[in-house]
Amino acid sequence: MSIAAIRSRADDFGYRFAVQPLAGARVMLPVLMYHSIGPVPADSRRRSIFVPGTVFDRQMRLLTLMGYRGVTMSEALMHLSSPPPAASAQKLCAITFDDGFQDNIDTALPILRKHGHQATCYVVSDRLGHWNEWSYDVLAAGSALADAHGIGEWIQGGMELGAHTRTHAPLTHLDNVRLDDEVRGCKRR
């Protein structure tokens, strides 16, 4: 599908975005990254990380109409490392969720399954079942994080789990020992 056709279909759904192929790229594989799928809190200062469920459903429908299949990051990486003929045979779009919010399981998972897409959710391992208190100062709002049961539903739903960090600490402010614990420690949990 041409760039003009993609823009035209996006306009039909009320979306405006730019699609630019990378110079010299053999394969174009878009990556969509989400945080929270649900209502935008009235007092939030960063409304862009919240996507209402109806909008997310339209976006997933648009991907399908454009001939894309939403995939996990593992599948996207395998696709990108394949020889060009195999890689160019499919239209894939990686879908990711950052932080592991409960609404990823409650709202996004059924929509992903409805449209036949898969996704990867990067969870903050030491915060399962808690709130995202790390972002109160930025967002002026908090959201529930998925618990172990919700993560099990995500995996049983055919989705992939990825490691974010242990506590969502600001990585650029950590010494090497704490940085290693924050990143590798997440994968061990």
Tab-separated table of C-alpha atoms in Angstrom:
chain	number	residue	atom	x	y	z
A	1	MET	CA	0.000	0.000	0.000
A	2	SER	CA	1.361	3.423	-0.869
A	3	ILE	CA	2.025	6.194	1.638
A	4	ALA	CA	-0.787	8.215	0.020
A	5	ALA	CA	-3.224	5.319	0.489
A	6	ILE	CA	-2.242	4.948	4.146
A	7	ARG	CA	-2.788	8.655	4.747
A	8	SER	CA	-6.151	8.497	2.960
A	9	ARG	CA	-7.372	5.580	5.083
A	10	ALA	CA	-6.107	7.281	8.230
A	11	ASP	CA	-8.009	10.431	7.288
A	12	ASP	CA	-11.176	8.327	6.930
A	13	PHE	CA	-10.799	7.357	10.589
A	14	GLY	CA	-10.001	10.869	11.728
A	15	TYR	CA	-6.280	10.273	12.289
A	16	ARG	CA	-3.495	12.450	11.041
A	17	PHE	CA	0.005	11.048	11.038
A	18	ALA	CA	3.081	11.000	8.868
A	19	VAL	CA	4.546	7.786	7.514
A	20	GLN	CA	8.102	8.167	6.315
A	21	PRO	CA	10.049	5.149	5.020
A	22	LEU	CA	13.617	5.062	6.325
A	23	ALA	CA	16.290	5.797	3.728
A	24	GLY	CA	17.837	2.523	2.599
A	25	ALA	CA	15.480	0.405	4.703
A	26	ARG	CA	14.754	-3.064	3.343
A	27	VAL	CA	11.593	-3.473	5.381
A	28	MET	CA	9.298	-0.953	7.027
A	29	LEU	CA	7.901	-2.265	10.292
A	30	PRO	CA	5.941	0.269	12.330
A	31	VAL	CA	5.916	0.011	16.124
A	32	LEU	CA	2.943	1.331	18.081
A	33	MET	CA	3.629	2.018	21.760
A	34	TYR	CA	0.823	2.508	24.247
A	35	HIS	CA	0.550	3.071	27.978
A	36	SER	CA	-2.998	3.161	29.318
A	37	ILE	CA	-6.116	2.115	27.378
A	38	GLY	CA	-9.067	3.754	29.033
A	39	PRO	CA	-10.665	7.072	29.907
A	40	VAL	CA	-8.425	10.113	30.213
A	41	PRO	CA	-8.444	11.312	33.834
A	42	ALA	CA	-9.855	14.842	33.994
A	43	ASP	CA	-6.904	16.102	36.040
A	44	SER	CA	-4.148	14.508	33.931
A	45	ARG	CA	-1.435	16.822	32.650
A	46	ARG	CA	-0.232	14.318	30.018
A	47	ARG	CA	-3.365	13.208	28.278
A	48	SER	CA	-1.417	11.645	25.403
A	49	ILE	CA	-0.519	8.492	27.332
A	50	PHE	CA	-4.207	7.617	27.734
A	51	VAL	CA	-6.098	6.207	24.750
A	52	PRO	CA	-9.834	5.645	25.213
A	53	GLY	CA	-10.944	2.072	24.469
A	54	THR	CA	-13.157	3.140	21.553
A	55	VAL	CA	-10.230	4.939	19.935
A	56	PHE	CA	-7.931	1.951	20.474
A	57	ASP	CA	-10.559	-0.306	18.892
A	58	ARG	CA	-10.713	1.979	15.834
A	59	GLN	CA	-6.922	2.005	15.597
A	60	MET	CA	-6.754	-1.801	15.677
A	61	ARG	CA	-9.529	-1.969	13.073
A	62	LEU	CA	-7.596	0.457	10.887
A	63	LEU	CA	-4.482	-1.723	11.115
A	64	THR	CA	-6.522	-4.689	9.940
A	65	LEU	CA	-8.141	-2.728	7.104
A	66	MET	CA	-4.694	-1.595	5.976
A	67	GLY	CA	-3.619	-5.237	5.776
A	68	TYR	CA	-1.366	-5.216	8.833
A	69	ARG	CA	-1.109	-7.912	11.471
A	70	GLY	CA	-0.193	-6.736	14.963
A	71	VAL	CA	2.679	-8.789	16.382
A	72	THR	CA	4.829	-9.111	19.476
A	73	MET	CA	8.294	-7.581	19.599
A	74	SER	CA	9.836	-11.057	19.409
A	75	GLU	CA	8.043	-11.762	16.145
A	76	ALA	CA	8.920	-8.302	14.821
A	77	LEU	CA	12.605	-8.854	15.565
A	78	MET	CA	12.553	-12.288	13.887
A	79	HIS	CA	10.864	-10.713	10.873
A	80	LEU	CA	13.442	-7.935	10.662
A	81	SER	CA	16.330	-10.386	10.865
A	82	SER	CA	14.903	-12.561	8.054
A	83	PRO	CA	16.291	-12.350	4.522
A	84	PRO	CA	14.539	-9.615	2.480
A	85	PRO	CA	12.203	-11.848	0.392
A	86	ALA	CA	10.664	-13.466	3.488
A	87	ALA	CA	10.624	-10.206	5.426
A	88	SER	CA	8.807	-8.263	2.719
A	89	ALA	CA	6.071	-10.890	2.237
A	90	GLN	CA	4.072	-9.740	5.272
A	91	LYS	CA	2.784	-6.430	6.572
A	92	LEU	CA	3.488	-6.465	10.280
A	93	CYS	CA	3.143	-3.845	12.980
A	94	ALA	CA	4.622	-4.378	16.446
A	95	ILE	CA	2.291	-3.337	19.256
A	96	THR	CA	3.688	-2.629	22.717
A	97	PHE	CA	2.373	-1.501	26.080
A	98	ASP	CA	4.593	0.250	28.599
A	99	ASP	CA	4.365	-0.314	32.370
A	100	GLY	CA	1.692	-3.058	32.550
A	101	PHE	CA	-1.474	-1.191	33.476
A	102	GLN	CA	-4.528	-3.234	34.475
A	103	ASP	CA	-6.517	-1.634	31.669
A	104	ASN	CA	-4.144	-3.321	29.194
A	105	ILE	CA	-5.696	-6.606	30.339
A	106	ASP	CA	-9.283	-5.402	30.905
A	107	THR	CA	-9.670	-3.221	27.806
A	108	ALA	CA	-6.830	-3.733	25.316
A	109	LEU	CA	-6.616	-7.550	25.457
A	110	PRO	CA	-10.199	-8.222	24.270
A	111	ILE	CA	-9.798	-5.644	21.489
A	112	LEU	CA	-6.482	-7.125	20.349
A	113	ARG	CA	-8.021	-10.600	20.253
A	114	LYS	CA	-11.139	-9.329	18.436
A	115	HIS	CA	-8.936	-7.998	15.630
A	116	GLY	CA	-6.495	-10.931	15.597
A	117	HIS	CA	-3.507	-8.899	16.779
A	118	GLN	CA	-0.800	-9.755	19.291
A	119	ALA	CA	1.259	-7.416	21.458
A	120	THR	CA	4.031	-7.218	24.037
A	121	CYS	CA	3.468	-5.704	27.477
A	122	TYR	CA	6.555	-4.492	29.383
A	123	VAL	CA	5.799	-4.759	33.103
A	124	VAL	CA	7.361	-3.119	36.136
A	125	SER	CA	7.956	-6.348	38.058
A	126	ASP	CA	8.116	-5.102	41.665
A	127	ARG	CA	4.943	-3.056	41.252
A	128	LEU	CA	2.523	-5.771	40.071
A	129	GLY	CA	-0.888	-5.183	41.619
A	130	HIS	CA	0.018	-1.658	42.814
A	131	TRP	CA	-0.331	1.850	41.371
A	132	ASN	CA	2.027	3.830	39.157
A	133	GLU	CA	3.051	6.284	41.859
A	134	TRP	CA	6.186	7.167	39.849
A	135	SER	CA	4.118	9.371	37.577
A	136	TYR	CA	1.913	11.346	39.997
A	137	ASP	CA	4.184	14.384	39.735
A	138	VAL	CA	4.138	14.253	35.912
A	139	LEU	CA	0.599	13.088	35.183
A	140	ALA	CA	-1.290	14.299	38.239
A	141	ALA	CA	-3.128	10.988	38.018
A	142	GLY	CA	-2.534	7.383	38.988
A	143	SER	CA	-3.558	4.111	37.403
A	144	ALA	CA	-3.733	0.541	38.649
A	145	LEU	CA	-1.037	-1.864	37.476
A	146	ALA	CA	-1.873	-5.450	36.576
A	147	ASP	CA	-1.362	-8.125	39.194
A	148	ALA	CA	0.010	-11.646	38.652
A	149	HIS	CA	-3.460	-12.956	37.736
A	150	GLY	CA	-3.878	-10.244	35.087
A	151	ILE	CA	-0.436	-10.986	33.667
A	152	GLY	CA	-1.470	-14.652	33.455
A	153	GLU	CA	-4.581	-13.612	31.476
A	154	TRP	CA	-2.385	-11.572	29.130
A	155	ILE	CA	-0.136	-14.557	28.432
A	156	GLN	CA	-3.066	-16.993	28.118
A	157	GLY	CA	-4.594	-14.547	25.631
A	158	GLY	CA	-1.652	-15.185	23.281
A	159	MET	CA	0.275	-12.054	24.150
A	160	GLU	CA	3.927	-11.609	25.114
A	161	LEU	CA	5.370	-10.367	28.385
A	162	GLY	CA	8.491	-8.206	28.448
A	163	ALA	CA	10.679	-6.813	31.204
A	164	HIS	CA	10.456	-3.043	31.789
A	165	THR	CA	12.348	-2.526	35.059
A	166	ARG	CA	11.848	-3.537	38.687
A	167	THR	CA	10.546	-0.233	40.090
A	168	HIS	CA	10.437	2.279	37.196
A	169	ALA	CA	13.433	4.130	38.687
A	170	PRO	CA	15.005	6.932	36.611
A	171	LEU	CA	17.776	4.859	35.002
A	172	THR	CA	20.029	7.794	34.138
A	173	HIS	CA	20.355	8.593	37.863
A	174	LEU	CA	21.453	5.125	39.009
A	175	ASP	CA	24.943	3.804	39.659
A	176	ASN	CA	26.006	0.659	37.773
A	177	VAL	CA	25.104	-1.774	40.562
A	178	ARG	CA	21.603	-0.372	41.014
A	179	LEU	CA	21.135	-0.064	37.230
A	180	ASP	CA	22.000	-3.741	36.781
A	181	ASP	CA	19.595	-4.712	39.564
A	182	GLU	CA	16.806	-2.549	38.115
A	183	VAL	CA	17.106	-3.988	34.598
A	184	ARG	CA	18.331	-7.566	35.062
A	185	GLY	CA	16.451	-7.944	38.327
A	186	CYS	CA	13.194	-7.339	36.462
A	187	LYS	CA	13.886	-10.284	34.177
A	188	ARG	CA	14.559	-12.606	37.114
A	189	ARG	CA	11.193	-11.944	38.784
